[in-house]
XYZ file of C-alpha atoms in Angstrom:
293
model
C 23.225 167.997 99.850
C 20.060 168.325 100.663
C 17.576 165.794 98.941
C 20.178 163.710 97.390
C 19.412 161.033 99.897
C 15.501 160.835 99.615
C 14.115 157.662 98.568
C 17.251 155.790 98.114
C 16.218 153.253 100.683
C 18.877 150.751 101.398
C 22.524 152.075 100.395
C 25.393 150.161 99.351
C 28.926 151.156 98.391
C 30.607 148.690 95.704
C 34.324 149.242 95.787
C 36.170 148.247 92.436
C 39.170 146.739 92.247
C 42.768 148.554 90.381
C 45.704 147.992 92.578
C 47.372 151.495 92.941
C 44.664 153.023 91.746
C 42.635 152.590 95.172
C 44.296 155.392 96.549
C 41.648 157.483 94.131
C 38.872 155.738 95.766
C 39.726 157.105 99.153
C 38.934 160.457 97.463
C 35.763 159.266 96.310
C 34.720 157.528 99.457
C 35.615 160.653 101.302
C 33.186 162.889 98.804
C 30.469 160.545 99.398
C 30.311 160.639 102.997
C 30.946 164.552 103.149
C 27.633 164.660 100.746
C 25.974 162.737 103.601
C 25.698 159.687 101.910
C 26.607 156.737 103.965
C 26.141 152.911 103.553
C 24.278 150.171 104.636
C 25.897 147.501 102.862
C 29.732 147.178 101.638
C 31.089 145.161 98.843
C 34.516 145.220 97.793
C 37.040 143.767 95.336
C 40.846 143.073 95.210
C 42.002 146.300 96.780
C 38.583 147.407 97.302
C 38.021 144.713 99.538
C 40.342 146.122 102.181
C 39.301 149.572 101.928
C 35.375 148.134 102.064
C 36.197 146.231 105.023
C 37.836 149.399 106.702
C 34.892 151.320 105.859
C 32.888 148.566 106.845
C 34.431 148.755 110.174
C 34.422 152.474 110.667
C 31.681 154.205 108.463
C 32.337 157.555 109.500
C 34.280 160.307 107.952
C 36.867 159.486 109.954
C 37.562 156.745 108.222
C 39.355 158.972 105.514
C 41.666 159.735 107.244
C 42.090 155.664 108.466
C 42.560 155.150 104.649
C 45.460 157.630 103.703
C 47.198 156.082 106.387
C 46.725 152.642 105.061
C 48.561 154.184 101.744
C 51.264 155.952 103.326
C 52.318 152.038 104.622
C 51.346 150.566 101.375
C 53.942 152.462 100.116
C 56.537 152.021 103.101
C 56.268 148.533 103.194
C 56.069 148.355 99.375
C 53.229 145.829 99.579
C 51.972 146.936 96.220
C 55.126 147.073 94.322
C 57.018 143.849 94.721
C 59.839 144.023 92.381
C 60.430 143.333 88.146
C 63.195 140.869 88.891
C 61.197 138.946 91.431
C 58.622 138.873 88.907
C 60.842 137.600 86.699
C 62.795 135.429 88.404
C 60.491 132.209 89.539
C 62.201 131.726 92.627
C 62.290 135.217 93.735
C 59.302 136.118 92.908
C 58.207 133.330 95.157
C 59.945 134.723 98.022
C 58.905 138.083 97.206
C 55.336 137.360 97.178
C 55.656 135.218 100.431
C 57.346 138.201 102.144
C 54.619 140.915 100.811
C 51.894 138.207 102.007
C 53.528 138.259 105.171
C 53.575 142.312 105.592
C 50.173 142.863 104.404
C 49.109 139.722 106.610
C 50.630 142.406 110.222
C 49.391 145.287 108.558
C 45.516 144.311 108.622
C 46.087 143.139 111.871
C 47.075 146.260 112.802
C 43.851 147.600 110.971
C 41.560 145.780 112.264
C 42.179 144.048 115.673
C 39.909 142.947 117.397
C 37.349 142.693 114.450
C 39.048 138.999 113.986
C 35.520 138.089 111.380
C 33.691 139.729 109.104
C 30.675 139.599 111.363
C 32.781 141.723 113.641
C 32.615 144.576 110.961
C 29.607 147.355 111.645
C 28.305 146.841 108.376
C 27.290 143.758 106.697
C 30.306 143.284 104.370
C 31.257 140.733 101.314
C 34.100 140.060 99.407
C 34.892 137.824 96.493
C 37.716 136.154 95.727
C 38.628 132.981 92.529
C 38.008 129.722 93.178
C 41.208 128.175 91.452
C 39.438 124.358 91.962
C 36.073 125.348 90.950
C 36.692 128.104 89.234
C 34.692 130.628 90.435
C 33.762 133.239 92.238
C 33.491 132.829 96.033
C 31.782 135.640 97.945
C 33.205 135.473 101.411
C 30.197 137.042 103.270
C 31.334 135.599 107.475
C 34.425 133.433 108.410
C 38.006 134.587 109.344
C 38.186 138.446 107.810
C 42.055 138.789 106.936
C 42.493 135.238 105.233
C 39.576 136.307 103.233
C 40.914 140.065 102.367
C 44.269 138.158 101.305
C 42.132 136.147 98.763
C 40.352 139.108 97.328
C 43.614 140.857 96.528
C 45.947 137.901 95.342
C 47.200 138.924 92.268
C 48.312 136.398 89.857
C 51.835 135.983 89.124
C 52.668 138.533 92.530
C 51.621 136.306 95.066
C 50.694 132.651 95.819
C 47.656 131.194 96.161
C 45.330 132.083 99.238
C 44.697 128.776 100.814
C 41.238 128.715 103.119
C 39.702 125.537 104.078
C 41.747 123.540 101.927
C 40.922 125.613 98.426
C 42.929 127.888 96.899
C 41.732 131.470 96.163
C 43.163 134.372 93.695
C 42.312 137.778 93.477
C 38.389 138.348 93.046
C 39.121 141.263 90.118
C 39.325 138.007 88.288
C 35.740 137.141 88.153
C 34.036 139.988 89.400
C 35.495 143.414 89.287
C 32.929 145.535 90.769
C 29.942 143.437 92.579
C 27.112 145.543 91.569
C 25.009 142.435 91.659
C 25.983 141.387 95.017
C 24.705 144.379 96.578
C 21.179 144.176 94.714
C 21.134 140.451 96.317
C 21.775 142.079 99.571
C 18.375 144.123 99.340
C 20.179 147.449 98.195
C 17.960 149.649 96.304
C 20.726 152.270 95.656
C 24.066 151.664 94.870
C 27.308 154.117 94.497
C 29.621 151.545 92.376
C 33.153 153.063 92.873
C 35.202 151.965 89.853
C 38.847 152.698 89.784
C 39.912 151.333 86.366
C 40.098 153.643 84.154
C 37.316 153.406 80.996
C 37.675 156.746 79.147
C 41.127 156.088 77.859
C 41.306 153.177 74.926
C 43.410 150.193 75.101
C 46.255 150.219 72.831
C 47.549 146.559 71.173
C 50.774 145.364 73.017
C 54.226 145.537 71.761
C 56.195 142.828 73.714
C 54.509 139.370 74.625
C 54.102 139.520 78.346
C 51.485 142.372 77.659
C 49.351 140.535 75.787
C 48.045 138.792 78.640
C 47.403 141.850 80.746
C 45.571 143.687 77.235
C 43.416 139.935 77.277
C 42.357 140.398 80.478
C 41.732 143.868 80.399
C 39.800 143.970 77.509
C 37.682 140.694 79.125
C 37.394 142.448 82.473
C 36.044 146.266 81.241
C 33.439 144.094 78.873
C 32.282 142.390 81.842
C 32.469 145.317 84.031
C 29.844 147.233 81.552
C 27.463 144.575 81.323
C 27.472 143.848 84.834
C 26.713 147.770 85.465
C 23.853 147.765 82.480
C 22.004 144.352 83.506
C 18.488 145.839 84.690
C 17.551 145.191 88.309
C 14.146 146.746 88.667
C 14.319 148.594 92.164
C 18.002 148.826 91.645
C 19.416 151.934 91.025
C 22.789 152.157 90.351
C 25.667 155.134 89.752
C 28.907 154.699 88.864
C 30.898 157.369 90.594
C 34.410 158.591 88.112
C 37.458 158.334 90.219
C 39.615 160.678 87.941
C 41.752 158.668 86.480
C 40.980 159.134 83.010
C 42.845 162.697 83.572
C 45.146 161.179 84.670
C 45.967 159.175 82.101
C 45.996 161.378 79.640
C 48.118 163.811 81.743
C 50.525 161.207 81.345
C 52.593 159.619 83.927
C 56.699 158.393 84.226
C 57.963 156.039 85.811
C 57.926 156.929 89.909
C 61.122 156.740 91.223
C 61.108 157.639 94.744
C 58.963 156.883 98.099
C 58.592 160.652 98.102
C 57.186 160.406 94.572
C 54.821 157.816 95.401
C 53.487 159.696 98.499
C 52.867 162.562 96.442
C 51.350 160.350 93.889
C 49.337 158.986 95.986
C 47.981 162.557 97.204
C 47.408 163.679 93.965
C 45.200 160.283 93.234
C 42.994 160.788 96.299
C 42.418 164.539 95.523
C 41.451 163.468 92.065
C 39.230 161.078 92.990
C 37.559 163.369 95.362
C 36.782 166.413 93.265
C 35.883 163.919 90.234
C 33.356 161.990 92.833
C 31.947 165.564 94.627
C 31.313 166.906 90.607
C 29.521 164.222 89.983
C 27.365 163.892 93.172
C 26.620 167.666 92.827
C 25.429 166.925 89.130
C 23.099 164.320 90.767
C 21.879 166.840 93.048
C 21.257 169.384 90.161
C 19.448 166.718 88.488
C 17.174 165.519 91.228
C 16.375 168.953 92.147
C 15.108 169.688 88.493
C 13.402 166.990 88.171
C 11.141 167.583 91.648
C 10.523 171.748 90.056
């Protein structure tokens, strides 16, 4: 894409976080760096925080492929899915966490010996994660790089506390979502913000009490999602790149039953993040390219 990349200056990638939905974001880090665009600065979020850091380490195309992998063992060591009767049960869902902790604690080494610190990583890189004792958010920015990865992505109520330096950490998504800010702080002049949650698609009020926490926080998170996208940073320009899974949404989705199913879930969420990210970067191209005659 010719022209797309003049006068951006310094480039950062902000990586959203969304759980399951990060498999989308491969597809959308994938059309990005097929466009030509590659970054100077990575920030990431919950489950954009390993991704980030794996781009971080490894910002080539080839890092796609690095990525998918990462999924396929998501899925076969069902880091992402601990079960409903852990999560229901106290004392399971203790142990359950502990033992998803400890599998996503060998599969980043696997990813990313012998970068052992974030100042190992290519890139400069940053990650937040929640302060349970002050709360707030801490941007881990050099130190240790897995214990800090495990912070960003701690989900509350699926696993315990990350403990670093004698505070206790949850997952980032908390406080900060997507860390457009962050990168402007960093010096980035342009920055592709890759949100994964999906926007389009309207809340709807919950029916049984344990969602009304989850609808809380949602609706709390998306509000401070769009004003952290619309704050004006003069310099800054920022685009927020659609993953796809609005259509997805609406295409409607049961209940996946099967590891098969979730491979070829995850498959269909990269390729929709991909041709939602590439329609959008060619519409920026379009643009640009009107706008210069």
């Amino acid at each position: 894409m010719d022209g797309l990349l003049d006068g951006q200056g310094k480039v950062a990638f902000v990586l959203g976080g969304g759980g399951e939905r990060g498999g989308n974001q491969v597809g959308m880090i994938r059309a990005l760096l097929e466009a030509g665009i590659t970054p100077d600065i990575v920030v990431g979020t919950s489950i954009g925080s390993v991704q980030g850091a794996i781009l971080a380490k490894n910002p080539t195309i080839s890092v796609v492929a690095e990525l998918t992998e990462l999924w396929m063992e998501f899925i076969s060591m069902k880091v992402m899915k601990p079960s409903l009767r852990a999560f229901v049960s106290n004392v399971r869902h203790v142990r359950a966490g502990l033992t998803s902790v400890d599998a996503a604690h060998r599969m980043l080494l696997n990813h990313f010996a012998p970068h052992s610190r974030i100042e190992d990583l290519k890139l400069p890189f940053v990650c937040p994660a929640s302060s349970i004792e002050r709360a707030e958010a801490h941007y881990f920015d050099q130190g240790p790089l897995i214990p800090a990865l495990l912070a960003s992505c701690c989900v509350p109520g699926l696993f315990p506390p990350v403990q670093i330096d004698g505070e206790h950490y949850l997952d980032g998504g908390l406080i900060d979502s997507l860390p457009v800010g962050v990168a402007a702080s960093l010096g980035a002049t342009t920055v592709y913000a890759l949100r994964i949650r999906q926007t389009g698609v309207g809340l709807t009020p919950p029916r049984l009490p344990w969602q009304l926490a989850h609808v809380a926080f949602e609706v709390t998170r998306r509000a401070a999602v769009e004003s952290e996208i619309a704050r004006h940073r003069p310099g800054v320009t920022v685009h927020v790149l659609p993953s796809g899974e609005d259509e997805l949404v609406r295409a409607g989705r049961g209940p996946v039953a099967s590891t098969r199913a979730e491979l070829e879930t995850v498959r269909r969420r990269i390729a929709l993040g991909y041709d939602a990210a590439s329609a959008f970067l060619e519409g920026l191209q379009r643009t640009r390219q009107d706008a210069v005659g």
